[in-house]
mmCIF file of C-alpha atoms and ligand atoms in Angstrom:
data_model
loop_
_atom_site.group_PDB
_atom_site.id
_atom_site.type_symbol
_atom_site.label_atom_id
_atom_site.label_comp_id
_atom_site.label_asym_id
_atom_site.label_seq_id
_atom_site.Cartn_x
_atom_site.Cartn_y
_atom_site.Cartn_z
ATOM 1 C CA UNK A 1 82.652 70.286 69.152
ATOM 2 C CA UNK A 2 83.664 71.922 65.697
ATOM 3 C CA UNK A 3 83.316 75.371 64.646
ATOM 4 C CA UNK A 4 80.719 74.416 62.085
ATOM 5 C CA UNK A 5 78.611 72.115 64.928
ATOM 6 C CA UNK A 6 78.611 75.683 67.279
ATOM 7 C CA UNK A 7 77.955 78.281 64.813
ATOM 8 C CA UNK A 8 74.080 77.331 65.190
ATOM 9 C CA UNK A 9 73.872 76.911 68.808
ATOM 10 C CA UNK A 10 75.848 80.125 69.560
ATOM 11 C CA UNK A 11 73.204 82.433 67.691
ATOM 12 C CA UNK A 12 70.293 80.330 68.928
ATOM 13 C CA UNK A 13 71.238 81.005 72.790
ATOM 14 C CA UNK A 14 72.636 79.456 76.059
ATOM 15 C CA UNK A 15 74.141 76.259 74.924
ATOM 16 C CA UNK A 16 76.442 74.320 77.262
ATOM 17 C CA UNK A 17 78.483 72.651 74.990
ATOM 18 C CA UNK A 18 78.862 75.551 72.149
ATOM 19 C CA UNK A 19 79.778 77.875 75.291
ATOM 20 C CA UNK A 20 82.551 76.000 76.069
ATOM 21 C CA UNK A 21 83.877 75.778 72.761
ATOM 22 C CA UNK A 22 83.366 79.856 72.351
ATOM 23 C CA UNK A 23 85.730 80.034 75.428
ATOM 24 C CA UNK A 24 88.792 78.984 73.563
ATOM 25 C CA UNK A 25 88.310 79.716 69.946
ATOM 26 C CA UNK A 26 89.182 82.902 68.931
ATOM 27 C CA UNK A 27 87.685 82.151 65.124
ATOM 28 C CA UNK A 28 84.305 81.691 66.436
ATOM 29 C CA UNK A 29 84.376 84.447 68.992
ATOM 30 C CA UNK A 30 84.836 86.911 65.714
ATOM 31 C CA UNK A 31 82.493 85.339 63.399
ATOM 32 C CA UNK A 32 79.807 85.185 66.689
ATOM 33 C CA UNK A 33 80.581 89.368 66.911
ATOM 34 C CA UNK A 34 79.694 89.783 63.244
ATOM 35 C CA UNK A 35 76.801 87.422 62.866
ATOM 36 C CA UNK A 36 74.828 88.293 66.209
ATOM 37 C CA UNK A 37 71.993 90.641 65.500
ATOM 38 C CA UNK A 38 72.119 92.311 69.060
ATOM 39 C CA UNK A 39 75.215 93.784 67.807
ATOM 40 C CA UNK A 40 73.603 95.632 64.686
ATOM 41 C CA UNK A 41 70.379 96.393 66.822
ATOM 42 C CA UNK A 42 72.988 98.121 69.714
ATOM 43 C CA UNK A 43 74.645 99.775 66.705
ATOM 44 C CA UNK A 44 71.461 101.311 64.805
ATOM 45 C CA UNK A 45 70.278 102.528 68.749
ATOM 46 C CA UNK A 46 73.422 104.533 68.565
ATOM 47 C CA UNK A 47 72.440 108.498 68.671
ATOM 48 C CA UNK A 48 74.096 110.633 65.849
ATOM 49 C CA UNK A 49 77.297 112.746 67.263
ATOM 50 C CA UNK A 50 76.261 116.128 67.813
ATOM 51 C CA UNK A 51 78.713 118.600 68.273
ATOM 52 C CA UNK A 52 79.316 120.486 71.257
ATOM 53 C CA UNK A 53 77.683 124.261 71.076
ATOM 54 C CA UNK A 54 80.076 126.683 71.047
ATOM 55 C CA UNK A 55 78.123 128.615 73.866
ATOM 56 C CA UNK A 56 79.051 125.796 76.120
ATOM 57 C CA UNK A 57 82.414 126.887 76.962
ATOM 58 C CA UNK A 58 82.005 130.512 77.496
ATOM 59 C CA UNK A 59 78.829 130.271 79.782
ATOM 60 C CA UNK A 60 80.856 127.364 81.790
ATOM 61 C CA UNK A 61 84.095 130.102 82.300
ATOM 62 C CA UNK A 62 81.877 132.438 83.185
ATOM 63 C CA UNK A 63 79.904 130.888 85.901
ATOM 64 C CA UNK A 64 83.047 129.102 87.242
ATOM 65 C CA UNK A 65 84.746 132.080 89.973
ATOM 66 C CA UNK A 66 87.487 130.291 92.150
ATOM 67 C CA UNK A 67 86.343 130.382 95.682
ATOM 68 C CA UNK A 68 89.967 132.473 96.787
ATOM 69 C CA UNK A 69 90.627 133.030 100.774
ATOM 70 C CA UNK A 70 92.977 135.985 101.177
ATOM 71 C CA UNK A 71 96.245 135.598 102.694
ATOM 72 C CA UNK A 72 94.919 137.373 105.674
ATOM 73 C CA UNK A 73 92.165 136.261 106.535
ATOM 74 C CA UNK A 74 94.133 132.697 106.851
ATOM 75 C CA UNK A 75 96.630 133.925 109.110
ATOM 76 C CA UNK A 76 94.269 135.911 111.314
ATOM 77 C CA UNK A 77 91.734 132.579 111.530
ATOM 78 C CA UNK A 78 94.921 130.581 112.369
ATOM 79 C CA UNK A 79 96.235 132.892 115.201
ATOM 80 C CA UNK A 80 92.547 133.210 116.514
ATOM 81 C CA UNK A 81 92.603 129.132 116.584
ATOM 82 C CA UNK A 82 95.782 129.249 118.219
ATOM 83 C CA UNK A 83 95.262 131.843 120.844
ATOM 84 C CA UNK A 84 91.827 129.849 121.791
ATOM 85 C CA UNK A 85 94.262 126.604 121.716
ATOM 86 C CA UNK A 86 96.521 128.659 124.294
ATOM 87 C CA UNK A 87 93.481 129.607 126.364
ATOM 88 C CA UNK A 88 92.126 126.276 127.084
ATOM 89 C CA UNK A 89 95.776 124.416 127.669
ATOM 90 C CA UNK A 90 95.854 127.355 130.450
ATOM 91 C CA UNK A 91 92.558 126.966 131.615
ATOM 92 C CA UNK A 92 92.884 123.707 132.172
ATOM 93 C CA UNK A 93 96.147 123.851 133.614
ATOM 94 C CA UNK A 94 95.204 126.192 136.185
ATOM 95 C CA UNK A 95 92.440 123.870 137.100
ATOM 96 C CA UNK A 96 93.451 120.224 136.480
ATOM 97 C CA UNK A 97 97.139 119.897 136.611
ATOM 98 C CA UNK A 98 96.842 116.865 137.810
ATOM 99 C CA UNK A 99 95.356 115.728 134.177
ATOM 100 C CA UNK A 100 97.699 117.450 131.974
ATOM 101 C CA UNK A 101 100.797 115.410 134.044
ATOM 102 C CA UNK A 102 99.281 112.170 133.059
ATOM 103 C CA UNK A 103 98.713 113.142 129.942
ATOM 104 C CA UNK A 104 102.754 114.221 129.519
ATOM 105 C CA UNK A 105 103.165 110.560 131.336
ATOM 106 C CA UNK A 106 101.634 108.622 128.875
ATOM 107 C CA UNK A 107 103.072 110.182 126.081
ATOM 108 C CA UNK A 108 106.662 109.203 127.631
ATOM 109 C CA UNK A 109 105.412 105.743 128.062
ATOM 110 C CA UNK A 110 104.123 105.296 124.194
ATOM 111 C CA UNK A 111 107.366 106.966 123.264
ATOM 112 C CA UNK A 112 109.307 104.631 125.708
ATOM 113 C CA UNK A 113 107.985 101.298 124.169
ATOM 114 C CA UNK A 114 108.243 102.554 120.632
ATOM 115 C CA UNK A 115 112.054 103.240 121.327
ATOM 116 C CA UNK A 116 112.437 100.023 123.113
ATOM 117 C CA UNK A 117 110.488 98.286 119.653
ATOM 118 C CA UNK A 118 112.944 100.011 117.195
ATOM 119 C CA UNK A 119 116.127 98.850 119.341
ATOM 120 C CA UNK A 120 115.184 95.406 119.352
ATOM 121 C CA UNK A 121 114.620 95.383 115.758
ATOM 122 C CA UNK A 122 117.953 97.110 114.995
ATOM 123 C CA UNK A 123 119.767 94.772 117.570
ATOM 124 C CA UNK A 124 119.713 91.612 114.903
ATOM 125 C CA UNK A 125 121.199 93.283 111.983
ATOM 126 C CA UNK A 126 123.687 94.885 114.493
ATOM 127 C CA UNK A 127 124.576 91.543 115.591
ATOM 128 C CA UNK A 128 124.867 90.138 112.070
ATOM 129 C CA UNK A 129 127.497 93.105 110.913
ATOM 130 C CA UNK A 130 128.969 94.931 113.423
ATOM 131 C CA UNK A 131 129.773 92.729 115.771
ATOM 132 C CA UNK A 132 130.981 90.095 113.028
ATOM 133 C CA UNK A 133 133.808 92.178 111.154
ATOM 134 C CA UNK A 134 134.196 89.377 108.385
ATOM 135 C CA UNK A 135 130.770 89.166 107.845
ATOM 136 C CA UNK A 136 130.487 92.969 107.241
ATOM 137 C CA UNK A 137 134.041 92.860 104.659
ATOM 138 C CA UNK A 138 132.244 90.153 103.175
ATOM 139 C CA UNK A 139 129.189 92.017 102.668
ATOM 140 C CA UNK A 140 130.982 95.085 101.377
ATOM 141 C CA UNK A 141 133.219 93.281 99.108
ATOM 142 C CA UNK A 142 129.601 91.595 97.695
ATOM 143 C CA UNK A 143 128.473 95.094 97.475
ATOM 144 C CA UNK A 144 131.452 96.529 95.397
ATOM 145 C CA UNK A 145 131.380 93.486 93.379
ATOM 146 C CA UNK A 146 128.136 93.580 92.396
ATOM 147 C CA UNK A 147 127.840 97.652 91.628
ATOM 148 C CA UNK A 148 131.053 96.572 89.316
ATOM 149 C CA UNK A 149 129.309 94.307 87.492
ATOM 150 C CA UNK A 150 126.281 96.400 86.850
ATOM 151 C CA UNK A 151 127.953 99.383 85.757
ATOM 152 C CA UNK A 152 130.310 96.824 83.369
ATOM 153 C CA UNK A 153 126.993 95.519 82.151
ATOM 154 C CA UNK A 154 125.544 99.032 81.566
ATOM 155 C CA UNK A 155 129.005 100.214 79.689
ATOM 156 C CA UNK A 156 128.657 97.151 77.283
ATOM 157 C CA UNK A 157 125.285 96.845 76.766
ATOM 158 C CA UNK A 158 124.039 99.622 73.719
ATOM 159 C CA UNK A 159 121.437 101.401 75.238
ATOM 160 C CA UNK A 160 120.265 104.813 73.592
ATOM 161 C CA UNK A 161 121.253 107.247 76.669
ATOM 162 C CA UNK A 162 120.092 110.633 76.613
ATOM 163 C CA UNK A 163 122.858 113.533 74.664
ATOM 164 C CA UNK A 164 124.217 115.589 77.041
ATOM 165 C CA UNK A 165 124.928 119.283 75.593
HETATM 166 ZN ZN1 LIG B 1 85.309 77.538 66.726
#
């Protein structure tokens, strides 16, 4: 379909064919934005800009008062909580110690398996490096080589750096 066949269908309304030629003609998508009367109907619906009274700002400041905690009143709550924290882990230890072992015990055991995770992840680069000494000169060398080439590339190439004073 040509621009001049669409035109007509486009401001008449859902047309297959015209639709698909909108989608990948930029011409007609700008001539369809200043010929389609919803756009100078949205336009004229437009309110006016008012400006913003100048008793806005002040009555906002002076309603806003920061909500301030004093310094304290923080540290008294938080010794409070923590002597009530202190209270209970003693309360309950004088009458469940039984509990608060298992508890201990299965925080080892978490700890214990997340330990056990980390060394078998570690254990494959180890292998690859340290226990193959070429491998690692090898890698270092690659290493050196490459931060020579970057900072080679970085002395040649003319980027604006920042003056130093
Ligand atoms: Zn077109």
């Amino acid at each position: 379909m040509r621009c001049e066949e669409a035109r007509p269908f486009l401001l008449r309304g859902p047309h297959a064919d015209a639709e698909a030629h909108l989608l990948t003609c930029d011409a007609c998508f700008n001539w369809l934005e200043t010929h389609d009367p919803m756009v100078s109907v949205l336009q004229a619906t437009r309110p006016a800009a008012s400006p913003v009274p100048a008793a806005v700002t002040a009555g906002v400041l002076q309603r806003w008062q920061p909500q301030r905690v004093s310094l304290r009143l923080g540290i008294a709550a938080a010794m409070g909580l923590s002597a009530l924290g202190l209270a209970l882990a003693a309360l309950i230890l004088a009458n469940a110690p039984a509990l608060i072992t298992s508890i201990l015990a299965g925080a080892g055991n978490v700890a214990g398996t997340a330990a056990g995770v980390v060394i078998g992840l570690l254990a494959v680069p180890r292998a690859l490096l340290f226990d193959e000494p070429a491998v690692l000169a090898l890698y270092v060398a690659v290493t050196v080589a490459v931060c020579a080439l970057w900072a080679r590339l970085y002395q040649q190439v003319q980027i604006p750096r920042r003056l130093t004073r």
